[in-house]
Amino acid sequence: ERGRYARDAALLSLPVLGPLIKKSLVSRFSLSLSTLLKSGVPAVESLAVVKKTVGNKPLEEAVGRIHDRIIEGQEISSIMEKSGVFPPLVGYMIAVGEESGRLEEMLEIINEYYDEEIESATARFTSVLEPVMIIALAFIVGFVVLAVLLPIMEMGEIV
């Protein structure tokens, strides 16, 4: 368990992939919670189910704390803002959803927003990665060509 927590926390703190992973987890969390709430499942039970499906130990523990605090009567948004795991935007949007009585809709909006963020971040990442891969492959091909041609040229000098 501790190893899994450390691994998941390390993944979230990676320079380039960490924010992408976090956005993906938040998107999945908001979609799952929205679907359950729309289906009529009470918030406490919905959070218990979502906790099991999150797939990231730090986020799972944060959802567990949210679950426990809701039972005590606190609002989801205030707990999320204090968790440090969820981006501030998520806490603000959920606060608006709680106040307006449209939490499910706000969770869907959060999901859509982060899905778009993931797509644009992935596109940026691949656009940067392509030239790097081409240069790396050019070096590899150049090395192989030199490794093959140099011995052949040296054999020509010997004869």
GROMACS .gro file of C-alpha atoms in nm:
model
  159
    1GLU     CA    1   0.000   0.000   0.000
    2ARG     CA    2   0.275   0.247   0.093
    3GLY     CA    3   0.464   0.158  -0.223
    4ARG     CA    4   0.155   0.217  -0.433
    5TYR     CA    5   0.096   0.553  -0.265
    6ALA     CA    6   0.457   0.659  -0.327
    7ARG     CA    7   0.441   0.546  -0.691
    8ASP     CA    8   0.111   0.726  -0.756
    9ALA     CA    9   0.232   1.043  -0.582
   10ALA     CA   10   0.553   1.032  -0.787
   11LEU     CA   11   0.351   0.998  -1.107
   12LEU     CA   12   0.149   1.306  -1.015
   13SER     CA   13   0.467   1.505  -0.953
   14LEU     CA   14   0.634   1.424  -1.286
   15PRO     CA   15   0.718   1.745  -1.476
   16VAL     CA   16   0.534   1.687  -1.804
   17LEU     CA   17   0.314   1.384  -1.748
   18GLY     CA   18   0.206   1.468  -1.391
   19PRO     CA   19  -0.040   1.744  -1.481
   20LEU     CA   20  -0.175   1.530  -1.766
   21ILE     CA   21  -0.232   1.234  -1.533
   22LYS     CA   22  -0.396   1.461  -1.274
   23LYS     CA   23  -0.632   1.607  -1.533
   24SER     CA   24  -0.724   1.258  -1.648
   25LEU     CA   25  -0.797   1.145  -1.292
   26VAL     CA   26  -1.007   1.454  -1.217
   27SER     CA   27  -1.199   1.403  -1.540
   28ARG     CA   28  -1.268   1.039  -1.456
   29PHE     CA   29  -1.367   1.130  -1.099
   30SER     CA   30  -1.613   1.399  -1.210
   31LEU     CA   31  -1.767   1.178  -1.479
   32SER     CA   32  -1.814   0.885  -1.240
   33LEU     CA   33  -1.960   1.101  -0.964
   34SER     CA   34  -2.189   1.285  -1.206
   35THR     CA   35  -2.321   0.960  -1.353
   36LEU     CA   36  -2.393   0.813  -1.011
   37LEU     CA   37  -2.563   1.127  -0.881
   38LYS     CA   38  -2.776   1.154  -1.196
   39SER     CA   39  -2.882   0.793  -1.145
   40GLY     CA   40  -3.021   0.882  -0.805
   41VAL     CA   41  -2.745   0.731  -0.593
   42PRO     CA   42  -2.697   0.938  -0.274
   43ALA     CA   43  -2.377   1.146  -0.256
   44VAL     CA   44  -2.227   0.945   0.029
   45GLU     CA   45  -2.273   0.614  -0.153
   46SER     CA   46  -2.158   0.769  -0.482
   47LEU     CA   47  -1.833   0.883  -0.324
   48ALA     CA   48  -1.777   0.538  -0.173
   49VAL     CA   49  -1.813   0.384  -0.520
   50VAL     CA   50  -1.599   0.649  -0.691
   51LYS     CA   51  -1.326   0.600  -0.429
   52LYS     CA   52  -1.287   0.239  -0.542
   53THR     CA   53  -1.267   0.329  -0.911
   54VAL     CA   54  -1.029   0.628  -0.904
   55GLY     CA   55  -0.712   0.425  -0.960
   56ASN     CA   56  -0.471   0.661  -0.782
   57LYS     CA   57  -0.391   0.627  -0.413
   58PRO     CA   58  -0.353   0.998  -0.319
   59LEU     CA   59  -0.677   1.082  -0.500
   60GLU     CA   60  -0.844   0.777  -0.347
   61GLU     CA   61  -0.751   0.898   0.001
   62ALA     CA   62  -0.877   1.249  -0.079
   63VAL     CA   63  -1.210   1.106  -0.196
   64GLY     CA   64  -1.222   0.901   0.125
   65ARG     CA   65  -1.174   1.219   0.331
   66ILE     CA   66  -1.447   1.391   0.130
   67HIS     CA   67  -1.676   1.094   0.198
   68ASP     CA   68  -1.606   1.108   0.572
   69ARG     CA   69  -1.654   1.485   0.596
   70ILE     CA   70  -1.982   1.475   0.404
   71ILE     CA   71  -2.114   1.231   0.662
   72GLU     CA   72  -2.020   1.496   0.922
   73GLY     CA   73  -2.222   1.753   0.726
   74GLN     CA   74  -1.954   1.953   0.545
   75GLU     CA   75  -1.978   2.064   0.182
   76ILE     CA   76  -1.791   1.880  -0.092
   77SER     CA   77  -1.635   2.196  -0.233
   78SER     CA   78  -1.473   2.315   0.092
   79ILE     CA   79  -1.321   1.972   0.151
   80MET     CA   80  -1.189   1.953  -0.206
   81GLU     CA   81  -1.027   2.294  -0.181
   82LYS     CA   82  -0.845   2.189   0.136
   83SER     CA   83  -0.738   1.850   0.000
   84GLY     CA   84  -0.454   1.984  -0.215
   85VAL     CA   85  -0.515   1.705  -0.464
   86PHE     CA   86  -0.790   1.868  -0.668
   87PRO     CA   87  -0.720   2.183  -0.870
   88PRO     CA   88  -0.881   2.499  -0.725
   89LEU     CA   89  -1.105   2.532  -1.031
   90VAL     CA   90  -1.276   2.203  -0.943
   91GLY     CA   91  -1.354   2.325  -0.592
   92TYR     CA   92  -1.497   2.652  -0.724
   93MET     CA   93  -1.714   2.482  -0.985
   94ILE     CA   94  -1.845   2.227  -0.736
   95ALA     CA   95  -1.925   2.512  -0.495
   96VAL     CA   96  -2.132   2.676  -0.769
   97GLY     CA   97  -2.303   2.343  -0.836
   98GLU     CA   98  -2.384   2.294  -0.468
   99GLU     CA   99  -2.523   2.644  -0.430
  100SER     CA  100  -2.733   2.625  -0.746
  101GLY     CA  101  -2.853   2.268  -0.686
  102ARG     CA  102  -2.699   2.157  -1.017
  103LEU     CA  103  -2.401   1.960  -0.894
  104GLU     CA  104  -2.438   1.685  -1.156
  105GLU     CA  105  -2.429   1.938  -1.439
  106MET     CA  106  -2.122   2.109  -1.295
  107LEU     CA  107  -1.946   1.775  -1.265
  108GLU     CA  108  -2.022   1.710  -1.633
  109ILE     CA  109  -1.881   2.053  -1.722
  110ILE     CA  110  -1.567   1.974  -1.521
  111ASN     CA  111  -1.536   1.645  -1.709
  112GLU     CA  112  -1.574   1.813  -2.048
  113TYR     CA  113  -1.329   2.090  -1.956
  114TYR     CA  114  -1.059   1.849  -1.843
  115ASP     CA  115  -1.117   1.620  -2.143
  116GLU     CA  116  -1.047   1.919  -2.369
  117GLU     CA  117  -0.744   2.010  -2.159
  118ILE     CA  118  -0.613   1.654  -2.194
  119GLU     CA  119  -0.658   1.661  -2.572
  120SER     CA  120  -0.477   1.992  -2.611
  121ALA     CA  121  -0.196   1.891  -2.373
  122THR     CA  122  -0.153   1.562  -2.557
  123ALA     CA  123  -0.140   1.744  -2.891
  124ARG     CA  124   0.125   1.984  -2.755
  125PHE     CA  125   0.325   1.698  -2.609
  126THR     CA  126   0.326   1.501  -2.933
  127SER     CA  127   0.413   1.810  -3.139
  128VAL     CA  128   0.721   1.860  -2.920
  129LEU     CA  129   0.804   1.490  -2.910
  130GLU     CA  130   0.797   1.437  -3.289
  131PRO     CA  131   1.106   1.647  -3.373
  132VAL     CA  132   1.295   1.501  -3.078
  133MET     CA  133   1.218   1.148  -3.198
  134ILE     CA  134   1.322   1.233  -3.555
  135ILE     CA  135   1.656   1.373  -3.434
  136ALA     CA  136   1.712   1.070  -3.210
  137LEU     CA  137   1.638   0.833  -3.498
  138ALA     CA  138   1.873   1.031  -3.725
  139PHE     CA  139   2.154   0.982  -3.473
  140ILE     CA  140   2.079   0.610  -3.445
  141VAL     CA  141   2.072   0.563  -3.823
  142GLY     CA  142   2.393   0.768  -3.858
  143PHE     CA  143   2.564   0.553  -3.597
  144VAL     CA  144   2.457   0.231  -3.771
  145VAL     CA  145   2.572   0.361  -4.110
  146LEU     CA  146   2.911   0.458  -3.967
  147ALA     CA  147   2.940   0.125  -3.786
  148VAL     CA  148   2.888  -0.056  -4.118
  149LEU     CA  149   3.085   0.171  -4.354
  150LEU     CA  150   3.397   0.240  -4.146
  151PRO     CA  151   3.510  -0.125  -4.133
  152ILE     CA  152   3.447  -0.157  -4.509
  153MET     CA  153   3.658   0.153  -4.581
  154GLU     CA  154   3.936   0.031  -4.353
  155MET     CA  155   3.940  -0.302  -4.538
  156GLY     CA  156   3.989  -0.112  -4.865
  157GLU     CA  157   4.297   0.063  -4.725
  158ILE     CA  158   4.452  -0.265  -4.612
  159VAL     CA  159   4.433  -0.424  -4.958
   0.00000   0.00000   0.00000
